[in-house]
């Protein structure tokens, strides 16, 4: 969708995903996690609600979240999903919560749009914690050069460096700004996700 996550954006968190409008933040909101729960009718809805990962942009009917079918159903008590679906739009409350991906650190995926050696686009997957990735820099000709936020969570640049590619991320979390670094191997390929040692909090 609008964030560029592709299949990852449909299947992450067991399909408990959402599109957002106000929380999009020009793409910075991509990958954030929220606890969403209905504020009325405790006979149908659980107190815990559902934790969702923001993977798309959407608006309509003055909504903050457009939940996937699976996530919407997860807000309901067992056996009451049909009654939930009959409402369509419901009042909710929500809060930002840390994303948790057991067994995963951040992956840098070379987006399918990339064309070696003329064009590189990347997107970060498994963005844990409550951190926001504000920007991405690439090491080119002896200095850090900021990549363009192409759309959503996708960063790109024409004519990327040859060989292995060094990146750094400007990350905002509760402790302030951090600059973790990662490397994409010289033989990178479009559509492939590469592991990093980066674990955000």
CSV table of C-alpha atoms in Angstrom, one decimal:
chain,number,residue,atom,x,y,z
A,1,UNK,CA,0.0,0.0,0.0
A,2,UNK,CA,1.0,3.6,0.6
A,3,UNK,CA,3.8,2.6,2.9
A,4,UNK,CA,5.6,0.3,0.5
A,5,UNK,CA,5.6,-2.7,2.8
A,6,UNK,CA,4.0,-5.1,0.3
A,7,UNK,CA,3.3,-8.6,1.5
A,8,UNK,CA,5.1,-7.9,4.8
A,9,UNK,CA,2.4,-5.3,5.5
A,10,UNK,CA,-0.4,-7.8,5.1
A,11,UNK,CA,1.1,-10.6,7.2
A,12,UNK,CA,3.1,-9.0,10.0
A,13,UNK,CA,1.7,-9.5,13.5
A,14,UNK,CA,-0.6,-12.4,12.4
A,15,UNK,CA,-2.5,-10.0,10.1
A,16,UNK,CA,-3.3,-7.6,13.0
A,17,UNK,CA,-2.6,-4.5,10.9
A,18,UNK,CA,-4.2,-1.1,10.4
A,19,UNK,CA,-4.2,1.9,8.1
A,20,UNK,CA,-4.1,5.3,9.7
A,21,UNK,CA,-4.9,8.9,8.7
A,22,UNK,CA,-3.8,11.3,11.4
A,23,UNK,CA,-1.0,9.1,12.6
A,24,UNK,CA,0.6,8.8,9.2
A,25,UNK,CA,3.0,11.7,9.9
A,26,UNK,CA,4.3,11.9,6.3
A,27,UNK,CA,5.5,8.4,6.5
A,28,UNK,CA,7.2,8.6,9.9
A,29,UNK,CA,4.3,6.7,11.4
A,30,UNK,CA,5.0,3.6,9.3
A,31,UNK,CA,5.6,0.5,11.3
A,32,UNK,CA,4.4,1.9,14.7
A,33,UNK,CA,2.4,-0.3,17.0
A,34,UNK,CA,-0.8,0.6,18.9
A,35,UNK,CA,-3.1,-1.0,21.3
A,36,UNK,CA,-6.7,-0.3,20.1
A,37,UNK,CA,-9.8,-1.1,22.1
A,38,UNK,CA,-13.4,-0.3,21.9
A,39,UNK,CA,-14.7,2.1,24.5
A,40,UNK,CA,-18.4,0.9,24.6
A,41,UNK,CA,-20.3,-2.3,24.8
A,42,UNK,CA,-18.2,-4.6,27.1
A,43,UNK,CA,-20.6,-7.5,26.4
A,44,UNK,CA,-19.0,-7.7,22.9
A,45,UNK,CA,-15.6,-6.2,23.3
A,46,UNK,CA,-12.6,-7.3,25.3
A,47,UNK,CA,-10.8,-4.9,27.7
A,48,UNK,CA,-7.5,-5.7,26.1
A,49,UNK,CA,-8.5,-4.9,22.6
A,50,UNK,CA,-5.9,-5.7,19.9
A,51,UNK,CA,-2.3,-4.6,19.2
A,52,UNK,CA,-1.9,-3.6,15.6
A,53,UNK,CA,1.0,-2.6,13.4
A,54,UNK,CA,0.5,0.4,11.1
A,55,UNK,CA,1.2,-0.7,7.6
A,56,UNK,CA,-0.9,1.5,5.3
A,57,UNK,CA,-2.5,4.9,4.9
A,58,UNK,CA,-6.3,5.4,4.8
A,59,UNK,CA,-9.1,7.7,5.7
A,60,UNK,CA,-12.8,7.7,5.7
A,61,UNK,CA,-15.8,8.4,8.0
A,62,UNK,CA,-13.6,10.5,10.3
A,63,UNK,CA,-11.6,7.4,11.5
A,64,UNK,CA,-8.2,7.2,13.1
A,65,UNK,CA,-7.7,3.5,12.3
A,66,UNK,CA,-8.9,1.2,9.5
A,67,UNK,CA,-8.4,-2.2,10.9
A,68,UNK,CA,-7.8,-5.4,9.0
A,69,UNK,CA,-10.7,-7.9,9.2
A,70,UNK,CA,-8.5,-10.0,11.5
A,71,UNK,CA,-7.7,-7.2,13.8
A,72,UNK,CA,-11.2,-5.9,14.0
A,73,UNK,CA,-12.4,-9.4,14.9
A,74,UNK,CA,-9.7,-9.7,17.6
A,75,UNK,CA,-11.3,-6.8,19.6
A,76,UNK,CA,-14.5,-8.9,20.0
A,77,UNK,CA,-15.2,-11.5,22.7
A,78,UNK,CA,-15.4,-15.1,21.5
A,79,UNK,CA,-18.6,-15.7,19.5
A,80,UNK,CA,-19.5,-12.0,19.1
A,81,UNK,CA,-17.5,-11.1,16.0
A,82,UNK,CA,-20.6,-11.0,13.8
A,83,UNK,CA,-22.2,-8.5,16.1
A,84,UNK,CA,-19.0,-6.4,16.0
A,85,UNK,CA,-19.0,-6.4,12.2
A,86,UNK,CA,-22.6,-5.2,12.1
A,87,UNK,CA,-21.5,-1.9,13.7
A,88,UNK,CA,-18.9,-1.2,11.0
A,89,UNK,CA,-17.5,2.0,12.7
A,90,UNK,CA,-17.0,1.9,16.4
A,91,UNK,CA,-15.6,4.3,19.0
A,92,UNK,CA,-12.1,3.3,20.2
A,93,UNK,CA,-9.3,4.5,22.4
A,94,UNK,CA,-5.7,3.8,21.6
A,95,UNK,CA,-2.1,4.2,22.8
A,96,UNK,CA,1.3,3.7,21.3
A,97,UNK,CA,2.9,0.4,22.5
A,98,UNK,CA,6.3,-1.1,21.8
A,99,UNK,CA,6.5,-3.4,18.7
A,100,UNK,CA,7.9,-6.8,19.6
A,101,UNK,CA,9.4,-9.2,17.0
A,102,UNK,CA,10.9,-12.2,18.8
A,103,UNK,CA,13.9,-13.5,17.0
A,104,UNK,CA,14.2,-10.5,14.7
A,105,UNK,CA,16.4,-7.5,14.5
A,106,UNK,CA,15.8,-4.8,11.9
A,107,UNK,CA,16.1,-5.9,8.3
A,108,UNK,CA,16.9,-3.6,5.4
A,109,UNK,CA,14.9,-4.6,2.4
A,110,UNK,CA,16.1,-3.5,-1.0
A,111,UNK,CA,12.7,-2.5,-2.5
A,112,UNK,CA,11.5,-4.2,-5.7
A,113,UNK,CA,11.7,-0.8,-7.5
A,114,UNK,CA,15.5,-0.8,-7.2
A,115,UNK,CA,17.6,-1.2,-10.4
A,116,UNK,CA,21.2,-1.9,-9.9
A,117,UNK,CA,23.4,0.1,-10.4
A,118,UNK,CA,21.2,3.1,-11.3
A,119,UNK,CA,18.7,3.3,-8.5
A,120,UNK,CA,18.4,2.1,-4.9
A,121,UNK,CA,15.3,2.1,-2.7
A,122,UNK,CA,15.1,0.6,0.7
A,123,UNK,CA,12.6,0.0,3.5
A,124,UNK,CA,13.1,-1.2,7.1
A,125,UNK,CA,11.3,-4.2,8.4
A,126,UNK,CA,10.8,-5.5,12.0
A,127,UNK,CA,11.1,-2.0,13.5
A,128,UNK,CA,10.9,-2.9,17.2
A,129,UNK,CA,10.2,-0.7,20.3
A,130,UNK,CA,8.5,2.7,20.1
A,131,UNK,CA,11.1,4.3,18.0
A,132,UNK,CA,10.5,6.4,14.8
A,133,UNK,CA,13.0,6.3,11.9
A,134,UNK,CA,13.1,10.0,10.9
A,135,UNK,CA,15.6,9.7,8.0
A,136,UNK,CA,18.3,7.6,6.4
A,137,UNK,CA,21.8,8.6,5.3
A,138,UNK,CA,24.1,6.8,2.9
A,139,UNK,CA,27.9,7.0,2.8
A,140,UNK,CA,28.9,8.4,-0.5
A,141,UNK,CA,32.2,9.9,-1.6
A,142,UNK,CA,33.6,10.4,1.9
A,143,UNK,CA,30.5,11.9,3.5
A,144,UNK,CA,27.0,11.1,4.7
A,145,UNK,CA,24.3,12.0,2.2
A,146,UNK,CA,20.6,12.0,3.2
A,147,UNK,CA,18.4,9.7,1.1
A,148,UNK,CA,15.0,11.0,-0.1
A,149,UNK,CA,11.8,9.7,1.6
A,150,UNK,CA,10.2,8.5,-1.7
A,151,UNK,CA,6.9,7.5,-0.2
A,152,UNK,CA,5.7,6.0,3.1
A,153,UNK,CA,8.6,4.1,4.6
A,154,UNK,CA,10.6,3.9,1.4
A,155,UNK,CA,13.9,5.8,1.1
A,156,UNK,CA,15.7,6.1,-2.2
A,157,UNK,CA,18.5,7.7,-4.2
A,158,UNK,CA,19.8,7.6,-7.8
A,159,UNK,CA,23.3,6.3,-8.7
A,160,UNK,CA,24.1,4.7,-5.3
A,161,UNK,CA,27.7,3.9,-4.4
A,162,UNK,CA,29.3,0.8,-6.0
A,163,UNK,CA,30.3,-2.0,-3.6
A,164,UNK,CA,28.9,-2.5,-0.1
A,165,UNK,CA,26.6,0.3,1.0
A,166,UNK,CA,26.9,1.8,4.4
A,167,UNK,CA,23.7,3.3,6.0
A,168,UNK,CA,22.8,5.2,9.1
A,169,UNK,CA,19.4,5.8,10.5
A,170,UNK,CA,18.2,8.9,12.5
A,171,UNK,CA,16.0,7.3,15.1
A,172,UNK,CA,13.9,9.2,17.7
A,173,UNK,CA,13.0,7.3,20.8
A,174,UNK,CA,12.4,8.2,24.5
A,175,UNK,CA,16.1,8.6,25.1
A,176,UNK,CA,16.5,11.1,22.2
A,177,UNK,CA,18.2,10.8,18.8
A,178,UNK,CA,20.4,7.8,17.9
A,179,UNK,CA,22.4,7.0,14.7
A,180,UNK,CA,22.6,3.2,14.3
A,181,UNK,CA,24.5,1.9,11.2
A,182,UNK,CA,24.0,-1.0,8.8
A,183,UNK,CA,25.6,-2.3,5.7
A,184,UNK,CA,24.0,-3.7,2.5
A,185,UNK,CA,26.4,-6.2,0.8
A,186,UNK,CA,27.9,-5.2,-2.6
A,187,UNK,CA,26.0,-7.9,-4.4
A,188,UNK,CA,22.6,-6.6,-3.3
A,189,UNK,CA,19.5,-7.6,-5.2
A,190,UNK,CA,16.1,-6.0,-5.5
A,191,UNK,CA,13.5,-7.7,-3.4
A,192,UNK,CA,15.9,-9.2,-0.9
A,193,UNK,CA,15.9,-8.2,2.9
A,194,UNK,CA,19.3,-8.1,4.7
A,195,UNK,CA,19.7,-8.7,8.4
A,196,UNK,CA,21.3,-6.1,10.6
A,197,UNK,CA,22.6,-6.0,14.2
A,198,UNK,CA,20.2,-3.1,15.0
A,199,UNK,CA,17.7,-3.6,17.8
A,200,UNK,CA,15.6,-0.6,18.5
A,201,UNK,CA,13.9,0.0,21.9
